[in-house]
Short mmCIF file of C-alpha atoms and ligand atoms in Angstrom, two decimals:
data_model
loop_
_atom_site.label_atom_id
_atom_site.label_comp_id
_atom_site.label_asym_id
_atom_site.label_seq_id
_atom_site.Cartn_x
_atom_site.Cartn_y
_atom_site.Cartn_z
CA MET A 4 28.92 -2.95 5.61
CA LYS A 5 26.35 -0.81 7.07
CA ARG A 6 22.96 -0.40 5.39
CA LYS A 7 21.76 3.10 4.38
CA ILE A 8 17.80 3.28 4.44
CA VAL A 9 15.75 6.24 4.36
CA ALA A 10 12.34 6.02 4.45
CA GLY A 11 9.29 8.68 4.03
CA ASN A 12 6.38 8.74 5.71
CA TRP A 13 3.79 10.63 4.62
CA LYS A 14 1.19 9.89 6.70
CA MET A 15 -2.50 11.39 6.41
CA ASN A 16 -1.03 14.42 4.70
CA LEU A 17 -1.30 15.97 0.95
CA ASN A 18 -4.13 16.14 -1.26
CA TYR A 19 -3.74 13.90 -4.33
CA ASN A 20 -2.53 17.12 -6.71
CA GLU A 21 -0.21 18.08 -3.71
CA ALA A 22 1.29 14.59 -3.29
CA LYS A 23 1.78 14.38 -7.30
CA ASP A 24 3.62 17.46 -7.33
CA LEU A 25 5.96 16.32 -4.32
CA LEU A 26 6.37 13.08 -6.52
CA LYS A 27 7.16 14.70 -9.51
CA LYS A 28 9.93 17.05 -7.75
CA LEU A 29 11.53 13.86 -6.13
CA ILE A 30 11.64 12.56 -9.74
CA GLU A 31 13.40 15.46 -10.77
CA TYR A 32 15.85 14.79 -7.99
CA LYS A 33 16.23 11.35 -9.04
CA ASP A 34 20.13 11.75 -9.73
CA LYS A 35 20.98 13.75 -7.10
CA PHE A 36 20.03 10.63 -4.40
CA ASP A 37 22.80 8.72 -3.10
CA THR A 38 22.25 5.62 -5.32
CA THR A 39 23.59 3.67 -2.70
CA THR A 40 20.73 4.48 -0.19
CA GLU A 41 17.42 2.12 -0.42
CA LEU A 42 15.30 4.66 -0.54
CA ILE A 43 11.46 4.13 0.23
CA ILE A 44 8.25 6.32 0.38
CA CYS A 45 4.88 5.77 1.83
CA PRO A 46 2.19 7.89 0.53
CA PRO A 47 -1.22 7.71 1.69
CA THR A 48 -2.58 4.05 0.28
CA LEU A 49 -5.08 5.59 -2.04
CA TYR A 50 -2.39 7.27 -4.04
CA LEU A 51 -0.18 3.97 -4.11
CA SER A 52 -1.62 2.76 -7.42
CA ALA A 53 -0.99 5.76 -9.30
CA PHE A 54 2.22 6.19 -7.76
CA ALA A 55 3.17 2.61 -8.82
CA GLU A 56 2.39 3.24 -12.30
CA VAL A 57 4.47 6.65 -12.32
CA LEU A 58 7.41 4.83 -10.67
CA ASN A 59 7.02 1.77 -12.87
CA GLY A 60 10.77 1.03 -14.05
CA HIS A 61 12.41 3.53 -11.31
CA ASP A 62 14.66 1.05 -9.27
CA TRP A 63 15.94 4.08 -7.26
CA VAL A 64 12.88 4.36 -5.26
CA SER A 65 10.94 1.83 -3.95
CA LEU A 66 7.04 2.03 -2.31
CA GLY A 67 5.91 1.05 0.85
CA ALA A 68 2.29 1.18 2.37
CA GLN A 69 1.52 2.86 5.68
CA ASN A 70 -0.43 0.05 6.82
CA SER A 71 -2.02 -3.35 5.77
CA TYR A 72 -4.14 -6.10 7.26
CA THR A 73 -3.38 -9.49 8.32
CA VAL A 74 -5.36 -11.90 5.65
CA ASP A 75 -5.43 -12.17 1.79
CA ASN A 76 -9.01 -11.08 1.44
CA GLY A 77 -12.33 -10.94 2.66
CA ALA A 78 -15.11 -9.02 4.53
CA PHE A 79 -12.85 -6.46 6.21
CA THR A 80 -14.04 -3.17 5.35
CA GLY A 81 -11.64 -0.29 4.86
CA GLU A 82 -8.67 -2.51 5.29
CA VAL A 83 -5.85 -3.33 2.32
CA SER A 84 -3.90 -6.26 2.27
CA PRO A 85 -0.29 -7.60 1.58
CA SER A 86 -1.25 -9.62 -1.18
CA GLN A 87 -3.12 -6.39 -2.84
CA LEU A 88 -0.49 -4.41 -2.13
CA LYS A 89 1.93 -6.97 -3.85
CA SER A 90 0.04 -7.11 -6.79
CA LEU A 91 0.86 -3.17 -7.29
CA GLY A 92 4.71 -3.92 -6.93
CA ILE A 93 4.97 -2.49 -3.45
CA LYS A 94 8.00 -3.73 -1.57
CA TYR A 95 7.50 -2.24 2.02
CA GLY A 96 4.98 -2.11 4.51
CA ILE A 97 4.87 0.02 7.73
CA VAL A 98 3.79 -2.03 10.82
CA GLY A 99 3.18 -0.80 14.59
CA HIS A 100 3.57 3.00 14.12
CA SER A 101 3.06 4.67 17.30
CA GLU A 102 0.04 6.40 15.87
CA ARG A 103 -1.87 3.04 14.88
CA ARG A 104 -0.60 1.59 18.29
CA GLU A 105 -2.38 4.27 20.05
CA PHE A 106 -5.31 5.70 17.82
CA PHE A 107 -6.40 2.14 16.43
CA ASN A 108 -5.42 -0.16 19.45
CA GLU A 109 -2.93 -1.87 17.83
CA ASP A 110 -1.68 -4.66 20.27
CA TYR A 111 1.29 -6.95 20.12
CA THR A 112 -0.57 -10.18 18.70
CA LEU A 113 -1.97 -8.05 15.78
CA LEU A 114 1.28 -6.46 14.67
CA SER A 115 3.16 -10.13 14.83
CA LYS A 116 0.28 -11.12 12.29
CA LYS A 117 0.70 -8.13 10.24
CA VAL A 118 4.63 -8.76 10.27
CA LYS A 119 3.91 -12.23 9.11
CA ALA A 120 1.41 -11.75 6.46
CA LEU A 121 3.77 -9.06 4.94
CA LEU A 122 6.75 -11.51 4.85
CA HIS A 123 4.43 -14.33 3.49
CA HIS A 124 4.25 -12.02 0.19
CA GLY A 125 7.50 -10.99 -0.04
CA LEU A 126 6.98 -7.53 1.26
CA SER A 127 9.68 -6.25 4.08
CA PRO A 128 7.83 -5.03 7.06
CA ILE A 129 9.06 -1.62 8.55
CA PHE A 130 8.68 -2.57 12.31
CA CYS A 131 8.29 0.47 14.64
CA CYS A 132 8.70 0.58 18.04
CA GLY A 133 9.82 3.55 20.84
CA GLU A 134 8.62 4.71 24.32
CA GLN A 135 6.51 7.31 25.60
CA LEU A 136 7.85 10.56 27.58
CA GLN A 137 6.71 8.84 30.77
CA VAL A 138 8.38 5.53 30.07
CA ARG A 139 11.53 7.43 29.12
CA ASP A 140 11.29 9.10 32.15
CA SER A 141 10.50 6.16 34.32
CA ASN A 142 13.81 4.75 33.36
CA VAL A 143 12.38 1.34 32.04
CA TYR A 144 12.58 2.17 28.48
CA LYS A 145 15.03 -0.40 27.54
CA GLU A 146 12.94 -3.26 28.79
CA PHE A 147 9.45 -1.49 27.26
CA VAL A 148 11.47 -1.31 23.76
CA MET A 149 12.60 -5.00 24.00
CA LYS A 150 9.22 -5.99 24.94
CA GLN A 151 7.89 -4.67 21.70
CA ILE A 152 10.48 -6.22 19.78
CA GLU A 153 10.30 -9.82 21.45
CA ALA A 154 6.54 -10.18 21.52
CA SER A 155 6.05 -9.03 18.01
CA LEU A 156 9.02 -10.18 16.19
CA PHE A 157 10.61 -13.42 18.02
CA GLY A 158 8.28 -16.05 16.28
CA LEU A 159 10.05 -15.07 13.03
CA LYS A 160 12.89 -17.28 11.70
CA ALA A 161 16.11 -15.91 11.09
CA ASP A 162 15.85 -15.53 7.44
CA GLU A 163 12.51 -13.73 7.83
CA ILE A 164 13.97 -11.26 10.52
CA GLU A 165 16.75 -10.05 8.09
CA LYS A 166 13.95 -8.91 5.74
CA VAL A 167 12.47 -6.64 8.46
CA ILE A 168 13.55 -2.89 9.11
CA ILE A 169 13.10 -1.75 12.64
CA ALA A 170 12.17 1.85 13.03
CA TYR A 171 13.26 3.26 16.65
CA GLU A 172 11.04 6.31 17.33
CA PRO A 173 10.98 7.33 20.81
CA ILE A 174 7.10 9.11 20.85
CA TRP A 175 8.14 11.95 22.66
CA ALA A 176 10.42 13.02 19.26
CA ILE A 177 7.72 12.12 16.67
CA GLY A 178 6.32 15.15 15.41
CA THR A 179 7.48 17.34 18.39
CA GLY A 180 10.79 18.82 16.78
CA LYS A 181 12.56 17.14 20.01
CA THR A 182 14.87 14.64 18.59
CA ALA A 183 16.57 12.09 20.73
CA THR A 184 20.15 12.94 20.92
CA ALA A 185 22.48 10.82 19.01
CA GLU A 186 23.79 9.03 22.30
CA GLN A 187 20.22 8.56 23.13
CA ALA A 188 19.28 7.05 19.63
CA GLN A 189 22.67 4.95 19.17
CA GLU A 190 22.12 3.40 22.76
CA ILE A 191 18.72 1.79 21.84
CA HIS A 192 19.71 0.86 18.28
CA ALA A 193 22.70 -0.89 19.87
CA LEU A 194 20.83 -2.77 22.44
CA ILE A 195 18.03 -3.91 19.60
CA ARG A 196 20.81 -5.35 17.57
CA SER A 197 22.78 -7.17 20.53
CA ARG A 198 19.27 -8.52 21.30
CA ILE A 199 18.52 -9.46 17.44
CA SER A 200 21.99 -11.05 17.52
CA LYS A 201 21.31 -13.09 20.66
CA GLU A 202 18.30 -14.57 19.57
CA PHE A 203 19.18 -15.02 15.80
CA GLY A 204 22.68 -14.91 15.49
CA GLU A 205 25.38 -12.38 14.99
CA LYS A 206 25.09 -12.65 11.11
CA VAL A 207 21.44 -11.64 11.48
CA GLY A 208 22.11 -9.10 13.80
CA ALA A 209 25.03 -7.31 11.92
CA ASN A 210 22.26 -7.37 8.74
CA VAL A 211 19.16 -6.12 10.11
CA GLY A 212 18.39 -2.84 9.05
CA ILE A 213 17.51 -0.37 12.41
CA ILE A 214 16.70 3.12 11.63
CA TYR A 215 15.72 5.89 13.42
CA GLY A 216 12.62 8.13 13.44
CA GLY A 217 11.47 11.13 15.19
CA SER A 218 12.10 14.82 14.09
CA CYS A 219 15.01 13.42 11.76
CA LYS A 220 15.88 16.79 9.80
CA PRO A 221 18.66 17.84 7.56
CA ASP A 222 20.56 19.51 10.51
CA ASN A 223 20.44 16.25 12.74
CA ALA A 224 20.47 13.52 10.33
CA LYS A 225 24.06 13.29 9.72
CA GLU A 226 25.12 12.86 13.24
CA LEU A 227 22.41 10.37 13.72
CA PHE A 228 23.29 8.07 10.74
CA ALA A 229 27.08 8.39 11.79
CA GLN A 230 26.23 6.40 14.94
CA LYS A 231 27.57 2.79 14.46
CA ASP A 232 23.88 1.18 14.63
CA ILE A 233 21.79 3.65 13.28
CA ASP A 234 21.43 2.68 8.93
CA GLY A 235 18.96 5.45 8.19
CA GLY A 236 15.91 7.17 9.06
CA LEU A 237 12.12 6.86 8.99
CA ILE A 238 11.10 10.50 8.14
CA GLY A 239 7.89 12.05 8.90
CA GLY A 240 7.11 15.92 8.58
CA ALA A 241 10.58 16.34 6.61
CA SER A 242 9.61 13.75 4.25
CA LEU A 243 6.93 16.00 2.92
CA ASN A 244 9.56 18.71 1.49
CA ALA A 245 11.67 17.25 -1.55
CA ASP A 246 14.94 19.12 -0.69
CA ASP A 247 14.68 18.07 3.01
CA PHE A 248 14.35 14.71 1.79
CA LEU A 249 17.02 14.72 -0.41
CA ALA A 250 19.45 16.53 2.08
CA ILE A 251 18.23 13.33 4.67
CA ALA A 252 19.18 10.91 2.18
CA ASN A 253 22.31 12.14 1.29
CA SER A 254 23.48 12.57 5.08
CA PHE A 255 25.70 9.08 5.03
CA GLU A 256 29.04 9.59 5.15
P1 PGA B 25 8.32 13.03 12.40
O1 PGA B 25 8.04 11.72 12.34
O2 PGA B 25 9.56 12.87 11.53
O3 PGA B 25 7.48 14.19 11.88
O4 PGA B 25 8.89 13.30 13.70
C1 PGA B 25 8.58 10.40 12.22
C2 PGA B 25 7.37 9.34 11.98
O5 PGA B 25 6.45 9.11 12.74
O6 PGA B 25 7.85 8.26 11.07
#
């Protein structure tokens, strides 16, 4: 059966009081969320520890980190490690978001190490891929996205890749209000699934979660999530509003 996954990426938004208010609202809504949806929120790292305490015993939602480093500990000022995240009970970690690739020069090699480090500690990576507008226009977008996947994920074992959630996020659709059409998104999702199946076997391909990101909102989530190979969404802007996040999380048929 198709997985249903909705993850909120709060990015570097909200001060602590605003973030606590948003969490409080989500908790108030907890009985309204479709219980069969794997619900994840990724607040700024700074708030993870307090959120983990508040959500202790809540199994309707999990916490994810927006970023993490490749090693357990050491002299890496400003970084946070998967083992530290694990010690707070964090279950997911975003890797390779286009903003990290672009503004922090994260490359294939680093991303593949980050994925492995998270898996090593039992966290599920939410691995982002996606093309810029000029790549889309030049018509080599399929090869571009496949290269991102192959370069950072194909060194994994089959039982490891099953734990990875792949987020296809066309960069031209992130925060722009411009969403990929359901057909455009489905095309790449299907391609990713078939490539994973070819490399790791049909069962793994069927089980791996592939979600869409890029201006996913309450008014387009239903159509996107109805596509055969779209297992949900990685939500940026709309995850900062509890009503919108709830509506998106309940957009599966
Ligand atoms: P957006 O961001 O929903 O604001 O477009 C998605 C993302 O970057 O994960």
